[in-house]
Amino acid sequence: TLEDGNLISGNVFGVVIEGVGADLNHIQGNKIGTDLAGETQLANISDGVTLGSGASGNLIGGSALDRRNIISGNWGEGIAIRGDALSPASQNSISANIIGLNLAGSLALPNGLNGIRIGPYATKNVVGGSATGQRNVISGNTKAGILIEGTADTLGEAASENRIEGNLI
């Protein structure tokens, strides 16, 4: 159940997955940046969840209600995906989370920056999905609900082939 998940709050970083081989991890059923009830901010100083260089095929959330995360109240991004030139962050999935709100979805607990930021060298990631149970609820964040940011310069810092589908933003 959602009550069985982890409380990941009051740290410098919430959850960080990075490095070559940081693949196929699941972050599910957690409260990240809130109190145990999911109702009050208990911020991580940086991002709630960071998928960094080399992180591929990871799942944040899941279509069953007990697998969703509450990712709210962090001072940085709710979720950040960013790679580097040698190790992009790719093929990660963000599904059925509440981002920037309390557990009930009735009160804003904003992340200090964006709800989700997909940055340079982040490719082929999926936010949401076509089924109702896959959609994220993203609201109340200080900046954008979802920001995709990259440049198409000679360095190849593109954030390309990412899919945003079926979310409530």
mmCIF file of C-alpha atoms in Angstrom:
data_model
loop_
_atom_site.group_PDB
_atom_site.id
_atom_site.type_symbol
_atom_site.label_atom_id
_atom_site.label_comp_id
_atom_site.label_asym_id
_atom_site.label_seq_id
_atom_site.Cartn_x
_atom_site.Cartn_y
_atom_site.Cartn_z
ATOM 1 C CA THR A 1 0.000 0.000 0.000
ATOM 2 C CA LEU A 2 1.040 3.623 -0.266
ATOM 3 C CA GLU A 3 1.510 3.601 3.521
ATOM 4 C CA ASP A 4 4.234 0.944 3.082
ATOM 5 C CA GLY A 5 6.443 3.151 0.885
ATOM 6 C CA ASN A 6 9.452 5.166 1.963
ATOM 7 C CA LEU A 7 9.502 8.689 3.325
ATOM 8 C CA ILE A 8 12.357 10.462 1.520
ATOM 9 C CA SER A 9 12.361 14.006 2.860
ATOM 10 C CA GLY A 10 14.552 16.541 4.628
ATOM 11 C CA ASN A 11 17.751 15.585 2.776
ATOM 12 C CA VAL A 12 20.019 17.474 0.414
ATOM 13 C CA PHE A 13 19.015 15.099 -2.418
ATOM 14 C CA GLY A 14 15.911 12.923 -2.520
ATOM 15 C CA VAL A 15 16.686 9.985 -4.842
ATOM 16 C CA VAL A 16 19.586 10.048 -7.319
ATOM 17 C CA ILE A 17 20.125 7.321 -9.915
ATOM 18 C CA GLU A 18 23.101 7.857 -12.206
ATOM 19 C CA GLY A 19 26.067 6.194 -13.816
ATOM 20 C CA VAL A 20 26.575 3.611 -16.507
ATOM 21 C CA GLY A 21 24.628 0.527 -15.474
ATOM 22 C CA ALA A 22 22.065 2.478 -13.396
ATOM 23 C CA ASP A 23 19.306 0.717 -15.302
ATOM 24 C CA LEU A 24 15.913 -0.872 -14.682
ATOM 25 C CA ASN A 25 15.348 0.533 -11.178
ATOM 26 C CA HIS A 26 11.835 1.185 -9.814
ATOM 27 C CA ILE A 27 10.961 4.109 -7.547
ATOM 28 C CA GLN A 28 7.454 3.304 -6.349
ATOM 29 C CA GLY A 29 5.059 4.117 -3.529
ATOM 30 C CA ASN A 30 7.137 6.837 -1.876
ATOM 31 C CA LYS A 31 6.528 10.251 -0.406
ATOM 32 C CA ILE A 32 9.381 12.462 -1.541
ATOM 33 C CA GLY A 33 9.560 16.012 -0.112
ATOM 34 C CA THR A 34 6.469 15.680 2.105
ATOM 35 C CA ASP A 35 5.644 14.440 5.575
ATOM 36 C CA LEU A 36 4.437 10.868 6.152
ATOM 37 C CA ALA A 37 0.807 11.824 5.564
ATOM 38 C CA GLY A 38 1.684 13.469 2.235
ATOM 39 C CA GLU A 39 0.059 16.696 3.389
ATOM 40 C CA THR A 40 2.881 19.020 4.517
ATOM 41 C CA GLN A 41 6.158 20.081 2.935
ATOM 42 C CA LEU A 42 9.300 18.453 4.346
ATOM 43 C CA ALA A 43 11.622 19.505 1.534
ATOM 44 C CA ASN A 44 14.706 17.948 0.085
ATOM 45 C CA ILE A 45 17.054 20.858 -0.675
ATOM 46 C CA SER A 46 17.688 19.766 -4.270
ATOM 47 C CA ASP A 47 15.526 17.642 -6.604
ATOM 48 C CA GLY A 48 13.055 15.060 -5.383
ATOM 49 C CA VAL A 49 14.245 12.516 -7.967
ATOM 50 C CA THR A 50 17.219 12.842 -10.325
ATOM 51 C CA LEU A 51 17.906 10.443 -13.176
ATOM 52 C CA GLY A 52 21.407 11.402 -14.245
ATOM 53 C CA SER A 53 24.012 10.391 -16.801
ATOM 54 C CA GLY A 54 23.676 6.790 -17.893
ATOM 55 C CA ALA A 55 20.345 6.154 -16.156
ATOM 56 C CA SER A 56 18.220 4.149 -18.579
ATOM 57 C CA GLY A 57 15.047 2.097 -18.437
ATOM 58 C CA ASN A 58 14.095 3.249 -14.932
ATOM 59 C CA LEU A 59 10.476 3.531 -13.761
ATOM 60 C CA ILE A 60 9.218 6.278 -11.466
ATOM 61 C CA GLY A 61 5.710 5.344 -10.311
ATOM 62 C CA GLY A 62 3.495 2.761 -11.962
ATOM 63 C CA SER A 63 -0.101 2.286 -13.032
ATOM 64 C CA ALA A 64 -1.309 0.711 -9.755
ATOM 65 C CA LEU A 65 -2.286 3.259 -7.085
ATOM 66 C CA ASP A 66 0.110 1.791 -4.528
ATOM 67 C CA ARG A 67 3.015 2.372 -6.921
ATOM 68 C CA ARG A 68 2.520 6.092 -7.445
ATOM 69 C CA ASN A 69 4.822 8.537 -5.711
ATOM 70 C CA ILE A 70 3.971 11.861 -4.119
ATOM 71 C CA ILE A 71 6.817 14.143 -5.251
ATOM 72 C CA SER A 72 6.096 17.570 -3.843
ATOM 73 C CA GLY A 73 7.619 20.337 -1.774
ATOM 74 C CA ASN A 74 11.238 19.891 -2.890
ATOM 75 C CA TRP A 75 13.315 23.042 -3.376
ATOM 76 C CA GLY A 76 14.647 21.955 -6.778
ATOM 77 C CA GLU A 77 12.885 20.026 -9.538
ATOM 78 C CA GLY A 78 10.260 17.468 -8.624
ATOM 79 C CA ILE A 79 11.889 15.083 -11.128
ATOM 80 C CA ALA A 80 14.964 15.871 -13.253
ATOM 81 C CA ILE A 81 16.254 13.761 -16.129
ATOM 82 C CA ARG A 82 19.594 14.861 -17.545
ATOM 83 C CA GLY A 83 22.494 13.008 -19.063
ATOM 84 C CA ASP A 84 25.799 13.954 -20.611
ATOM 85 C CA ALA A 85 27.439 13.561 -24.014
ATOM 86 C CA LEU A 86 28.939 10.155 -23.225
ATOM 87 C CA SER A 87 26.038 8.743 -21.202
ATOM 88 C CA PRO A 88 22.573 10.053 -22.043
ATOM 89 C CA ALA A 89 19.642 9.452 -19.716
ATOM 90 C CA SER A 90 17.213 7.546 -21.904
ATOM 91 C CA GLN A 91 14.148 5.340 -22.069
ATOM 92 C CA ASN A 92 12.971 6.167 -18.549
ATOM 93 C CA SER A 93 9.272 6.202 -17.649
ATOM 94 C CA ILE A 94 7.401 8.522 -15.273
ATOM 95 C CA SER A 95 3.926 7.159 -14.663
ATOM 96 C CA ALA A 96 0.951 7.840 -12.350
ATOM 97 C CA ASN A 97 2.647 10.174 -9.861
ATOM 98 C CA ILE A 98 1.330 13.213 -8.016
ATOM 99 C CA ILE A 99 3.814 16.044 -8.516
ATOM 100 C CA GLY A 100 3.452 19.433 -6.790
ATOM 101 C CA LEU A 101 0.310 18.596 -4.781
ATOM 102 C CA ASN A 102 -0.598 16.930 -1.505
ATOM 103 C CA LEU A 103 -1.725 13.288 -1.410
ATOM 104 C CA ALA A 104 -5.388 14.201 -1.879
ATOM 105 C CA GLY A 105 -4.547 16.480 -4.815
ATOM 106 C CA SER A 106 -6.417 19.313 -3.130
ATOM 107 C CA LEU A 107 -3.557 21.573 -2.018
ATOM 108 C CA ALA A 108 -0.455 22.825 -3.806
ATOM 109 C CA LEU A 109 2.859 21.700 -2.280
ATOM 110 C CA PRO A 110 5.018 23.227 -4.985
ATOM 111 C CA ASN A 111 8.420 22.009 -6.024
ATOM 112 C CA GLY A 112 10.710 25.058 -6.124
ATOM 113 C CA LEU A 113 11.432 24.739 -9.838
ATOM 114 C CA ASN A 114 9.609 22.596 -12.421
ATOM 115 C CA GLY A 115 7.430 19.579 -11.767
ATOM 116 C CA ILE A 116 9.467 17.593 -14.321
ATOM 117 C CA ARG A 117 12.543 18.817 -16.182
ATOM 118 C CA ILE A 118 13.903 16.825 -19.088
ATOM 119 C CA GLY A 119 17.276 18.383 -19.813
ATOM 120 C CA PRO A 120 20.109 18.048 -22.288
ATOM 121 C CA TYR A 121 21.179 14.557 -23.296
ATOM 122 C CA ALA A 122 17.843 13.092 -22.173
ATOM 123 C CA THR A 123 16.232 11.100 -24.970
ATOM 124 C CA LYS A 124 13.337 8.694 -25.540
ATOM 125 C CA ASN A 125 11.815 9.207 -22.093
ATOM 126 C CA VAL A 126 8.052 8.844 -21.497
ATOM 127 C CA VAL A 127 5.965 10.975 -19.146
ATOM 128 C CA GLY A 128 2.488 9.489 -18.677
ATOM 129 C CA GLY A 129 0.949 7.138 -21.190
ATOM 130 C CA SER A 130 -2.158 6.393 -23.219
ATOM 131 C CA ALA A 131 -4.014 4.514 -20.437
ATOM 132 C CA THR A 132 -5.827 6.533 -17.752
ATOM 133 C CA GLY A 133 -3.876 4.750 -15.007
ATOM 134 C CA GLN A 134 -0.572 5.983 -16.447
ATOM 135 C CA ARG A 135 -1.233 9.709 -16.256
ATOM 136 C CA ASN A 136 0.647 11.929 -13.846
ATOM 137 C CA VAL A 137 -1.102 14.749 -12.004
ATOM 138 C CA ILE A 138 1.245 17.742 -12.152
ATOM 139 C CA SER A 139 0.188 21.063 -10.661
ATOM 140 C CA GLY A 140 1.159 23.840 -8.287
ATOM 141 C CA ASN A 141 4.888 23.891 -9.082
ATOM 142 C CA THR A 142 6.755 27.205 -9.012
ATOM 143 C CA LYS A 143 7.760 27.071 -12.687
ATOM 144 C CA ALA A 144 6.566 24.809 -15.519
ATOM 145 C CA GLY A 145 4.624 21.610 -15.036
ATOM 146 C CA ILE A 146 6.965 19.950 -17.563
ATOM 147 C CA LEU A 147 10.025 21.572 -19.143
ATOM 148 C CA ILE A 148 11.946 19.955 -21.990
ATOM 149 C CA GLU A 149 15.220 21.775 -22.486
ATOM 150 C CA GLY A 150 18.061 21.139 -24.878
ATOM 151 C CA THR A 151 19.966 22.715 -27.719
ATOM 152 C CA ALA A 152 20.436 21.397 -31.210
ATOM 153 C CA ASP A 153 23.970 22.682 -31.551
ATOM 154 C CA THR A 154 27.101 20.889 -32.680
ATOM 155 C CA LEU A 155 27.570 19.462 -29.197
ATOM 156 C CA GLY A 156 24.406 17.400 -29.625
ATOM 157 C CA GLU A 157 22.822 18.531 -26.366
ATOM 158 C CA ALA A 158 19.344 17.797 -27.658
ATOM 159 C CA ALA A 159 16.531 16.559 -25.483
ATOM 160 C CA SER A 160 14.897 14.587 -28.269
ATOM 161 C CA GLU A 161 12.316 11.878 -28.886
ATOM 162 C CA ASN A 162 10.703 12.344 -25.473
ATOM 163 C CA ARG A 163 6.952 11.647 -25.207
ATOM 164 C CA ILE A 164 4.473 13.504 -22.982
ATOM 165 C CA GLU A 165 1.078 11.791 -23.083
ATOM 166 C CA GLY A 166 -2.203 11.669 -21.161
ATOM 167 C CA ASN A 167 -1.169 13.722 -18.105
ATOM 168 C CA LEU A 168 -3.255 16.174 -16.090
ATOM 169 C CA ILE A 169 -1.173 19.344 -15.959
#
